[in-house]
Coordinates of C-alpha atoms in Angstrom, one line a residue:
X286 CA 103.3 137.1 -96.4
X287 CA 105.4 137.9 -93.8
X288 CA 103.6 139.9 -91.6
X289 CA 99.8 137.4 -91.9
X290 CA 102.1 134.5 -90.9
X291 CA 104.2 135.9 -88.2
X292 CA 102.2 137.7 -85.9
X293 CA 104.7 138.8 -83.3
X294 CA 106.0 141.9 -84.6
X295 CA 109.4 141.5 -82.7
X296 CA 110.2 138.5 -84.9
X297 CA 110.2 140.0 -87.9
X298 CA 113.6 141.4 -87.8
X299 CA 114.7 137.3 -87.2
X300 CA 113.9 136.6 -90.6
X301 CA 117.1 135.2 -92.4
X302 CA 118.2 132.8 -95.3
X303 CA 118.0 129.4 -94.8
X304 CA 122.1 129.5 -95.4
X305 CA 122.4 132.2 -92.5
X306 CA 120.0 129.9 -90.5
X307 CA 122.4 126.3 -91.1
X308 CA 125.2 128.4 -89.5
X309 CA 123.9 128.3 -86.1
X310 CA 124.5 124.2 -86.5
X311 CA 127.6 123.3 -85.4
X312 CA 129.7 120.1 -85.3
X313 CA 128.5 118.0 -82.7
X314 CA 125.6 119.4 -82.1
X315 CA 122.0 117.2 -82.1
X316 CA 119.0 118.7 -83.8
X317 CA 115.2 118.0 -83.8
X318 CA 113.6 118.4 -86.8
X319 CA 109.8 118.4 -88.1
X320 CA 109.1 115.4 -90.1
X321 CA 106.6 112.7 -89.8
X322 CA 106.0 109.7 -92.8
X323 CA 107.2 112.6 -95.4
X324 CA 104.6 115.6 -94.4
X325 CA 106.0 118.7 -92.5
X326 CA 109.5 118.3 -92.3
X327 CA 111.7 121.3 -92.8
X328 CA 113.0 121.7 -96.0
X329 CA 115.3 124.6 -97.1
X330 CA 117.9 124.3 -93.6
X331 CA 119.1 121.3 -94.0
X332 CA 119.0 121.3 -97.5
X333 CA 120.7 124.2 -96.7
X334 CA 123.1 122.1 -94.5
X335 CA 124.1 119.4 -96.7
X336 CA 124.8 122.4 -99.6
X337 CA 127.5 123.7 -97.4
X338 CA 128.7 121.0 -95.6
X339 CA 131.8 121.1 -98.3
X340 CA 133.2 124.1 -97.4
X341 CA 131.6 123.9 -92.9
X342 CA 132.2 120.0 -92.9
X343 CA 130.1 118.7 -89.8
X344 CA 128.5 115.6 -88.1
X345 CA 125.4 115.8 -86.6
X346 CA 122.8 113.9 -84.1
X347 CA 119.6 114.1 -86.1
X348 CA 116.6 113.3 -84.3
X349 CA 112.7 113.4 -86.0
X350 CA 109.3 112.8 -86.0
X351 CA 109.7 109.6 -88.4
X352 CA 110.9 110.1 -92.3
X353 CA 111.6 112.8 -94.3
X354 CA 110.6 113.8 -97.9
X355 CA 112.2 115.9 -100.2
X356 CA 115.2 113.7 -100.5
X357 CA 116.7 115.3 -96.9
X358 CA 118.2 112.0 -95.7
X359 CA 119.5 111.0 -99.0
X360 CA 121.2 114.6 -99.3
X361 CA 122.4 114.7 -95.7
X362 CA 124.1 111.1 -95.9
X363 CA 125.7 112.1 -99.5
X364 CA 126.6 115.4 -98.0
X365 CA 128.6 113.6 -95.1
X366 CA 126.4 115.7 -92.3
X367 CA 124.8 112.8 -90.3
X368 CA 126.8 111.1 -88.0
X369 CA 123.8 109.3 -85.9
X370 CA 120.0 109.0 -86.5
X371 CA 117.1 108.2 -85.2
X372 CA 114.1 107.1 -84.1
X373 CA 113.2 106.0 -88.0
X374 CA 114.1 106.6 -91.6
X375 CA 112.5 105.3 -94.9
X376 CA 115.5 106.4 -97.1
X377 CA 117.6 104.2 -99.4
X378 CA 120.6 106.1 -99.6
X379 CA 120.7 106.3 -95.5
X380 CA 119.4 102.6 -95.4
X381 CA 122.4 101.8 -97.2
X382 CA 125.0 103.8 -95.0
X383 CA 123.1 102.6 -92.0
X384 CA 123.5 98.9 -93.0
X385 CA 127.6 99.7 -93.9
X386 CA 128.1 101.3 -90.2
X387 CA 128.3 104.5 -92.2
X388 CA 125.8 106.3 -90.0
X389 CA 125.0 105.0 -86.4
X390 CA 120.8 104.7 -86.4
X391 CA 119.0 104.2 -83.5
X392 CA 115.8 102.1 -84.1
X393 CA 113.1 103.2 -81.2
X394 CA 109.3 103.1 -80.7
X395 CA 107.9 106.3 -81.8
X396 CA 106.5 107.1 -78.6
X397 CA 109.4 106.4 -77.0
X398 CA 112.0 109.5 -78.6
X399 CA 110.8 112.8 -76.6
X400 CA 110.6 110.4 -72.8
X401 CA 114.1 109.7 -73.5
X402 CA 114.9 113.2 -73.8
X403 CA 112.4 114.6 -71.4
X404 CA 114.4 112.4 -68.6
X405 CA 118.1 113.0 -69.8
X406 CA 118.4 109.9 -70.6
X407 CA 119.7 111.3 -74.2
X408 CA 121.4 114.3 -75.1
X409 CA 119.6 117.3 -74.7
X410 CA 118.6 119.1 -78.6
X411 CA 121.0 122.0 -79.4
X412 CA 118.6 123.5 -82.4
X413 CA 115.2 122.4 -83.0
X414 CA 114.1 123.2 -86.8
X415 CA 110.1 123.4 -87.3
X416 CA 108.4 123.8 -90.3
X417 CA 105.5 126.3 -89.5
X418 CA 102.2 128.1 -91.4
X419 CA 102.3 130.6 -88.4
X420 CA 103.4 132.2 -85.7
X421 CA 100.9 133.3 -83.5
X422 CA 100.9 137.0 -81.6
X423 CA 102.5 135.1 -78.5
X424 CA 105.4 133.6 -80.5
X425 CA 103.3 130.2 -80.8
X426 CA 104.6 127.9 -83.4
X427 CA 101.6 126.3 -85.5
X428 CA 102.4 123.1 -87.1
X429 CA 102.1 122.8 -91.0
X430 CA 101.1 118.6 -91.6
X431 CA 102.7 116.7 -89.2
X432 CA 103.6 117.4 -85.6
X433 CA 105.5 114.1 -84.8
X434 CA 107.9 115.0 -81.9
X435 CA 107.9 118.9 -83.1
X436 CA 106.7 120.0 -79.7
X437 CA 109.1 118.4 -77.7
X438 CA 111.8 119.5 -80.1
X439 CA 111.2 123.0 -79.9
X440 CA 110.4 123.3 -76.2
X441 CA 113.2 122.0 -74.8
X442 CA 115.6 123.4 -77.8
X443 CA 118.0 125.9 -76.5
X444 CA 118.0 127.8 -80.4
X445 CA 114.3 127.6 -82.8
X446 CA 114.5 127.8 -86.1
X447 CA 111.1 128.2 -87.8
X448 CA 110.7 127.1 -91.9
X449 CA 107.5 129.5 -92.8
X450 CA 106.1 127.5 -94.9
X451 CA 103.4 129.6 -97.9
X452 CA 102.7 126.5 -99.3
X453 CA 100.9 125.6 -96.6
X454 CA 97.0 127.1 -96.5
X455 CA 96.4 129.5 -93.7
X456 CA 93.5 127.2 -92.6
X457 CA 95.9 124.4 -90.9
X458 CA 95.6 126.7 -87.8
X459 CA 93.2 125.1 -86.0
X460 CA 93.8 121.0 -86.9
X461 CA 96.4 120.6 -84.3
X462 CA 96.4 119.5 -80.4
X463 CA 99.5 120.5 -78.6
X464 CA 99.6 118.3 -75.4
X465 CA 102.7 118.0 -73.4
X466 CA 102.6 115.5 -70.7
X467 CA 104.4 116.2 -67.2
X468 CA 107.5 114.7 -66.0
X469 CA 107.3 111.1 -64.3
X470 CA 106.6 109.7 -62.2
X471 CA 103.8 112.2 -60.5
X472 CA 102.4 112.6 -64.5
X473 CA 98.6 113.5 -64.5
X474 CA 96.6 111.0 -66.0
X475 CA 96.5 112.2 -70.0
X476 CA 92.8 112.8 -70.4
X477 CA 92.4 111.8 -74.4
X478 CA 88.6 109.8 -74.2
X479 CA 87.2 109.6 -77.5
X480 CA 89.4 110.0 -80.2
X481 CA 87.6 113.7 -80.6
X482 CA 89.4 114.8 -77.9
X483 CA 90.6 117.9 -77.6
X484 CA 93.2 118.7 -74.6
X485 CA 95.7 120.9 -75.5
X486 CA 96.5 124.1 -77.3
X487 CA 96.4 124.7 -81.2
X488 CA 100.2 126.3 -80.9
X489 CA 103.5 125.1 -79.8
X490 CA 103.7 127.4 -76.5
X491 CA 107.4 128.3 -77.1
X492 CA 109.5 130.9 -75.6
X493 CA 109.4 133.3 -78.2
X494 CA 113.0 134.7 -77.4
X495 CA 114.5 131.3 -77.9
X496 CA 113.4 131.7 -81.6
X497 CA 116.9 132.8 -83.3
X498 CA 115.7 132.4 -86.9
X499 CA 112.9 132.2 -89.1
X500 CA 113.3 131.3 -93.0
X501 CA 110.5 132.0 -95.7
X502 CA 109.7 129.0 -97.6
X503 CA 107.1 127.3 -100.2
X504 CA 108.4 124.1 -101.1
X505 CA 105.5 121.6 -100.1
X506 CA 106.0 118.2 -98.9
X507 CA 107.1 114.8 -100.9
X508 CA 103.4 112.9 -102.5
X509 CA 103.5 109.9 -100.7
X510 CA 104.1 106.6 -103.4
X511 CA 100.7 104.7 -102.9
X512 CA 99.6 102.3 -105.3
X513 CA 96.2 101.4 -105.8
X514 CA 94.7 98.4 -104.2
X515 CA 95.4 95.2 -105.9
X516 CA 93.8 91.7 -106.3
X517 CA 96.1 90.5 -102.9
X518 CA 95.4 93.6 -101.0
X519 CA 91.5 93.5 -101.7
X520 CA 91.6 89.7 -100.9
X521 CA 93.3 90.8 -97.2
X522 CA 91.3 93.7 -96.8
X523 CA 88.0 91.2 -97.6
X524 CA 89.3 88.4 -95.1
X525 CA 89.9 91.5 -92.2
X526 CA 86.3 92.7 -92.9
X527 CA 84.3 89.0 -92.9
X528 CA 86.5 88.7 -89.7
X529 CA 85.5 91.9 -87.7
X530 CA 81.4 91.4 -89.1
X531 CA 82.0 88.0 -87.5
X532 CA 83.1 89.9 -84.2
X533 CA 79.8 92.3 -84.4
X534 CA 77.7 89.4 -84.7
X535 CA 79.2 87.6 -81.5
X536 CA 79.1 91.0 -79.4
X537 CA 82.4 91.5 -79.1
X538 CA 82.6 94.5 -81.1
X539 CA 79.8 97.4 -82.0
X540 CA 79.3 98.2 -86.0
X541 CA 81.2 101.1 -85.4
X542 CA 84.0 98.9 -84.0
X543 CA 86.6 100.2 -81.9
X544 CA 89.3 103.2 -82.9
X545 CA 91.1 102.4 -85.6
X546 CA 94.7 103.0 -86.2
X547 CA 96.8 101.6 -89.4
X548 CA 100.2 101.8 -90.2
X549 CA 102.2 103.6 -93.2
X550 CA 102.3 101.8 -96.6
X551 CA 100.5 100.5 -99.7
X552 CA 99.3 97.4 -97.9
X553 CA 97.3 98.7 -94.7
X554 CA 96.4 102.1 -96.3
X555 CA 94.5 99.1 -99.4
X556 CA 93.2 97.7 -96.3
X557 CA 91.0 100.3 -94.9
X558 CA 90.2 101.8 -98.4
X559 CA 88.2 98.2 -98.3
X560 CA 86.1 99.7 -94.9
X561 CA 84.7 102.5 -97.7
X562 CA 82.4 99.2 -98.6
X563 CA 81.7 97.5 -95.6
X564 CA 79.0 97.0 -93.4
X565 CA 80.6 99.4 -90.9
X566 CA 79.5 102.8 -89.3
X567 CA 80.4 105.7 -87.4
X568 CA 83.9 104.9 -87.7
X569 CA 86.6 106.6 -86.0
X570 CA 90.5 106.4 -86.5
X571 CA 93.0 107.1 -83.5
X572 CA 96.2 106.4 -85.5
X573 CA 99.9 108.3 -86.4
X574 CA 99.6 108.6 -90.2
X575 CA 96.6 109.4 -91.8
X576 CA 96.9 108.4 -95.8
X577 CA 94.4 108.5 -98.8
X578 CA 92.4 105.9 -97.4
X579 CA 91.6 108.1 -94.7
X580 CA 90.1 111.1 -96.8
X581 CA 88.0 108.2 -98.5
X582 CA 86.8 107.0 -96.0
X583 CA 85.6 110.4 -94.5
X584 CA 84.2 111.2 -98.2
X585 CA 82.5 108.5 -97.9
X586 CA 80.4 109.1 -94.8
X587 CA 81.8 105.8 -93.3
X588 CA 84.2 107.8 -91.3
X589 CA 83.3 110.6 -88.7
X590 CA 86.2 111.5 -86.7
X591 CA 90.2 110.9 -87.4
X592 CA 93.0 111.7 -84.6
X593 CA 96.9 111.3 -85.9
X594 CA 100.3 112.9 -86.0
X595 CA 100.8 113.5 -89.6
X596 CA 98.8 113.8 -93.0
X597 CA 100.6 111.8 -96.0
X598 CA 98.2 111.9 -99.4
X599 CA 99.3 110.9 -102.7
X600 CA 99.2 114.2 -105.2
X601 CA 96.1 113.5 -106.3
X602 CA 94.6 113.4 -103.1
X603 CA 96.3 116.1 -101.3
X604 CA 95.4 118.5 -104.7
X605 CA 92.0 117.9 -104.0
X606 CA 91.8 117.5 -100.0
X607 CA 94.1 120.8 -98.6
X608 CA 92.3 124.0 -100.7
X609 CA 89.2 122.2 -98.7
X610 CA 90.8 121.8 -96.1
X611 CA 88.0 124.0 -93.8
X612 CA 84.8 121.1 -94.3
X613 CA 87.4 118.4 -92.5
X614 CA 88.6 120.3 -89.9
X615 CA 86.3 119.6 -87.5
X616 CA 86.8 116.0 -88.2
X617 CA 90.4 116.0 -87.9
X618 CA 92.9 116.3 -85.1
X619 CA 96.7 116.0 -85.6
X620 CA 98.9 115.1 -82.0
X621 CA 101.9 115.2 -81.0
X622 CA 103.5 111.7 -81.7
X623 CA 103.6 110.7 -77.8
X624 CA 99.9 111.4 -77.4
X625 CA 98.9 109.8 -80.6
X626 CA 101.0 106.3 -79.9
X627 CA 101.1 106.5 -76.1
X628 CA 100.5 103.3 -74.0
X629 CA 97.7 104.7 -71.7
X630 CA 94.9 106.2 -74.2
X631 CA 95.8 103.1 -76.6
X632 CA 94.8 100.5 -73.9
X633 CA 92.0 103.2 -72.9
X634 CA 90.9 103.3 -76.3
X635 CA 91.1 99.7 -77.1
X636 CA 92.8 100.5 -80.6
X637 CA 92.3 97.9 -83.1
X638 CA 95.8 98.1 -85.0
X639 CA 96.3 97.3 -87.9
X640 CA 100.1 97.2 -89.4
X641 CA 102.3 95.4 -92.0
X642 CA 104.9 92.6 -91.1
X643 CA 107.8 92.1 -93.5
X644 CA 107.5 88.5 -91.9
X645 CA 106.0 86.5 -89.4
X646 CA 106.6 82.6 -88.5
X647 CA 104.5 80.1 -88.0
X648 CA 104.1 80.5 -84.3
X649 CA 103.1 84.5 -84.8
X650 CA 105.9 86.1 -84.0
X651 CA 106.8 89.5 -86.5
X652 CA 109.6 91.1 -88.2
X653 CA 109.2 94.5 -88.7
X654 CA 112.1 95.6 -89.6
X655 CA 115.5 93.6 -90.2
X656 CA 115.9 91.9 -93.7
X657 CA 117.4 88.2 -92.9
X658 CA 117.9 89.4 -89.3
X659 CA 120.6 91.6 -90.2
X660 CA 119.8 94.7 -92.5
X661 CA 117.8 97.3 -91.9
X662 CA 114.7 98.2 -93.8
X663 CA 113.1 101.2 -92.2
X664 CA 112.2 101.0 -88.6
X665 CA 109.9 99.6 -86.2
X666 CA 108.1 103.0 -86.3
X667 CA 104.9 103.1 -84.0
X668 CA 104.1 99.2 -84.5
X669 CA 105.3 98.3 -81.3
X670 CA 103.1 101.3 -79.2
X671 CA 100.2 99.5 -80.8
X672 CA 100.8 95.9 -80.9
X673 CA 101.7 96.0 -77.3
X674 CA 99.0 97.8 -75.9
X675 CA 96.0 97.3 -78.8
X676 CA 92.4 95.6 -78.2
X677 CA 93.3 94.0 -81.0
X678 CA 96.5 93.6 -82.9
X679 CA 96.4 92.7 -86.0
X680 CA 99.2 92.3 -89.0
X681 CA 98.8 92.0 -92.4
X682 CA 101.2 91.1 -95.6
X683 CA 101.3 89.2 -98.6
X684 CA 102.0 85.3 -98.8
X685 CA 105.0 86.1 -101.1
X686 CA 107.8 88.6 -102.3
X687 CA 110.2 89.2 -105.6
X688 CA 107.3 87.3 -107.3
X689 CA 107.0 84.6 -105.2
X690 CA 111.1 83.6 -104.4
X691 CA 110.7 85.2 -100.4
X692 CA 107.7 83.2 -98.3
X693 CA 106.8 85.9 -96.0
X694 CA 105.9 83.3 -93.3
X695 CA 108.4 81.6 -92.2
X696 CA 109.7 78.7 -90.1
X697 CA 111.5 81.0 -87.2
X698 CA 111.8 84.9 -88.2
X699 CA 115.3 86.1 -88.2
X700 CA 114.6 89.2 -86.2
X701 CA 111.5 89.6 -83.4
X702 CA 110.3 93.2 -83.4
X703 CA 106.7 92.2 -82.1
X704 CA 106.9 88.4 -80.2
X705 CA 103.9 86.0 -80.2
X706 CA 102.4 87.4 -77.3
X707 CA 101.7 90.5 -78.8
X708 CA 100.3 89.3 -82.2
X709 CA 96.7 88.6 -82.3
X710 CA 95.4 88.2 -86.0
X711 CA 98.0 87.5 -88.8
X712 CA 96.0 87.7 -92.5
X713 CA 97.5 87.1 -95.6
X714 CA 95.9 87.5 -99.2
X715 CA 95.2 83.3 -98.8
X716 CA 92.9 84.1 -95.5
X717 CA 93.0 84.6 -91.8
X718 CA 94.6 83.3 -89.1
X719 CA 92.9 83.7 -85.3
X720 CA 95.6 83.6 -82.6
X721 CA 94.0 84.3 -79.9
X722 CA 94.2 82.3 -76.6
X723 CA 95.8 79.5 -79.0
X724 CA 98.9 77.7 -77.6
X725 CA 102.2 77.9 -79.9
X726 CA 101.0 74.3 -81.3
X727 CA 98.1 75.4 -82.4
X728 CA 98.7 78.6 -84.4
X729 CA 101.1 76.9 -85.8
X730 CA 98.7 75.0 -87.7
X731 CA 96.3 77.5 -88.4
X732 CA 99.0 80.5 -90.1
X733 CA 100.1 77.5 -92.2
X734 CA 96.3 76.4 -92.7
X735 CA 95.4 80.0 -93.6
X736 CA 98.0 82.0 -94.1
X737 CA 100.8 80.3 -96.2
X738 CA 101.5 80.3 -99.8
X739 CA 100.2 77.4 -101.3
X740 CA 103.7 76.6 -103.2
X741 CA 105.2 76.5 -99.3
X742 CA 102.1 75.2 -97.1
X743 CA 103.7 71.3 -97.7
X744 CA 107.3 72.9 -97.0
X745 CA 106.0 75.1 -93.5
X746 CA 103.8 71.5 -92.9
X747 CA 106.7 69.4 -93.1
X748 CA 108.5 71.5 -90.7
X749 CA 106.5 71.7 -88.4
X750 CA 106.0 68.1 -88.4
X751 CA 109.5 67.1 -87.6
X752 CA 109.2 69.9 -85.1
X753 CA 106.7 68.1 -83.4
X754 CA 109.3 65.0 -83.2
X755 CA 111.4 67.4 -81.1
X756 CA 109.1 68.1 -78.3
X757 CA 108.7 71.3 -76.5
X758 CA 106.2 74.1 -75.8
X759 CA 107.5 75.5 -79.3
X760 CA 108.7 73.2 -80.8
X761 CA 111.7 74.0 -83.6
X762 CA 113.8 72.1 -85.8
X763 CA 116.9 74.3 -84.5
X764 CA 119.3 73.2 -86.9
X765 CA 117.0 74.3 -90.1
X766 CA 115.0 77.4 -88.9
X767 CA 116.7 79.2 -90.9
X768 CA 117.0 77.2 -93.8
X769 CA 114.5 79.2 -96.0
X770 CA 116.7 82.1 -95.5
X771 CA 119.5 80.0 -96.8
X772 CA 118.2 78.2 -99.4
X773 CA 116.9 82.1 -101.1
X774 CA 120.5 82.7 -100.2
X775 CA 122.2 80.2 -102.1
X776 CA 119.4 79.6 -105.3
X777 CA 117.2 83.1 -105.5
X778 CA 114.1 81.1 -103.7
X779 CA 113.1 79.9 -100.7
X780 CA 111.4 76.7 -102.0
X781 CA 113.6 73.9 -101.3
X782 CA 114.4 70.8 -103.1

């Protein structure tokens, strides 16, 4: 295995055990690790790490793609290793210490991690660990299924450590676009077109002496936890697709629409699965993650070309979609994380987006990530690159949570990740809610119109109506914008008396 996967004889001799590897991480230290949505992150270092963390206590910077799988955060906060994290996480056991001041996290746009570090404005990565399927004759490092901020990591790393990964097939080498903009502000234009683009190499162009260690592995990544489409999700995914026919029939948008890019989760990955039956054609995805809904959709026909940073199937759907991984190839592209959720190509583009709000209020503003304002959830991962800079931005979520005690639209929400100007189309399971060139007065009354629970539509009217009372260009009851939040605080529900 060794010798078809590392193809620079000279490295050979750095193979070493992933406990001999952890050594060269010291307290202190910040490292850059693989990792994007659960697909490619190393896995036997810092398991590695957190084993002998007992007997070498540290505290480490850990910076990423996005989450991990295999349980690495849970086992690294048990373990007592991570002392600050960033730029997002999806793990309870970390969400926990996060939220007790345990470990310092560091919630930033996804696009935002390796500019930081490009321009000192952070401190600079000690050891960059990569989980690879290769190394190429020129000590190139070839991604396994993600390459999040991997390329960043390891270039400007003073020590690699590369995970060889035999889980992996061979034929990865080939899916990846390794593009690495310049340094501001005389930057080149990046020139990403179509989202078949091809601009950059299929290797991580590292200095093949800064590799210090390589560890054999074949632990695969974490299934991602997708649940099939349900009577709510098909309803949004329904309301999305009458509303972008409507947009083809006012010539405002071709049937092949415009790129499409969707964020992580059961909710958005339901939604496109509903694009397998639509009227649509030709479609193409410039997104991060690329889920189940994405192989369906290129099974289907309906699909011709996806760009991303990271693959995350379900087991069922990676068992069948990696040993054939050679017939999608040339339909598939995975990018470094800055490429795939930077500003410029998504405004060049003119990305529909499609992501998940844990809530909105009734004037379309979005909470991404802070439950009741206060405790983190996961992140505000790439939401904001999109929302931001987007054709069309569009959020999606059900009326209702904990079986219908949490309203998901809201009065006021208690922590803005993506304001009103930003939001363009909020849907719900109950319909569809057009915000465009409204004035806060009146999307107020279409989201409660369309897009409110019917057991809190008189509740989110009544509001509004003593808003009204109050005057302004927003008008708020200041006194009881919040009072949902109380009122599930003090009964279980946020229906009030």
């Amino acid at each position: 295995m060794s010798k078809d996967r590392i193809r620079r004889p000279s490295l050979l001799s750095k193979v070493v055990s992933a406990d001999q590897a952890a050594s060269l991480i010291h307290d202190g230290m910040t490292v850059g690790m693989s990792g994007f949505t659960r697909a490619g992150e190393a896995k036997a270092v810092p398991l590695a790490l957190a084993a002998r963390n007992a007997a070498h206590p540290i505290k480490i910077t850990l910076l990423t793609g996005a989450s991990l799988g295999n349980n690495i955060d849970k086992l690294l906060t048990e373990a007592g290793v991570l002392a600050r994290r960033l730029p997002f996480q999806s793990d309870a056991t970390l969400r926990n210490a996060i939220n007790q001041g345990d470990v310092l996290f560091i919630d930033q746009h996804l696009s935002e991690t390796v500019e930081f570090l490009r321009s000192h404005q952070m401190k600079p990565v000690d050891v960059a660990i990569i989980e690879a399927v290769a190394i190429t004759e020129d000590g190139g490092i070839v991604p396994t299924t993600s390459v999040g901020n991997s390329a960043s990591f390891a270039l400007s790393a003073k020590q690699i450590i590369v995970e060889l990964n035999s889980s992996h097939a061979a034929e990865l080498e080939g899916l990846h676009d390794i593009y690495i903009p310049g340094k501001r502000p005389l930057r080149d234009s990046i020139p990403v077109v179509a989202s078949n683009s091809r601009i950059g190499t299929h290797a991580i162009p590292v200095n093949p002496d800064n590799i210090a260690a390589i560890v054999l592995t074949d632990k695969f990544d974490s299934p991602a936890s997708l649940a099939a489409p349900d009577s709510e999700t098909i309803a949004i995914a329904a309301h999305l697709t009458d509303f972008l026919s409507n947009e083809v029939k006012q010539g405002r948008l071709s049937n092949s629409l415009n790129p499409l890019q969707a964020g992580i989760g059961n909710i958005a990955n339901s939604v496109l699965y509903g694009l397998v039956h639509s009227p649509f054609e030709q479609l193409t995805m410039y997104s991060e993650v690329l889920q189940d809904s994405t192989v369906a959709l290129l099974d289907s026909g309906k699909l011709v070309f996806a760009s991303g940073a990271s693959m995350t199937l379900s087991q069922p759907v990676a068992d069948a979609f990696f040993p054939h991984i050679a017939k999608y190839k040339d339909r598939l592209v995975l990018r470094p994380q800055e490429i795939s959720n930077h500003p410029e190509i998504i405004r060049r583009l003119g990305i529909i987006a499609i992501n998940t709000a844990l809530e909105c209020d009734i004037y379309g503003n979005v909470n991404s990530t802070h439950v009741n304002g206060t405790h983190m959830m996961n992140g505000i991962g790439g939401s904001g690159d999109f929302a931001r800079n987007a054709y069309m931005a569009i959020f999606v979520a059900k009326s209702t949570a904990k079986d219908g005690a949490i309203s998901t639209v809201v009065p006021m929400v208690t922590h803005c990740d993506h304001n009103e100007h930003d939001v363009d189309i909020l849907v719900t399971e109950h319909g569809l809610a057009d915000l465009r060139a409204l004035a806060p007065r009146e999307r107020a009354k279409i989201v409660i119109n369309n897009c409110v629970d019917p057991a809190y539509r008189d509740q989110a009217l009544d509001y509004h109506n003593r808003a009204l009372a109050r005057g302004g260009q927003t008008p708020h009851v200041l006194e009881e914008a919040f009072s949902w939040h109380q009122q599930r605080a003090k009964t279980g529900s946020m229906r009030l008396s």
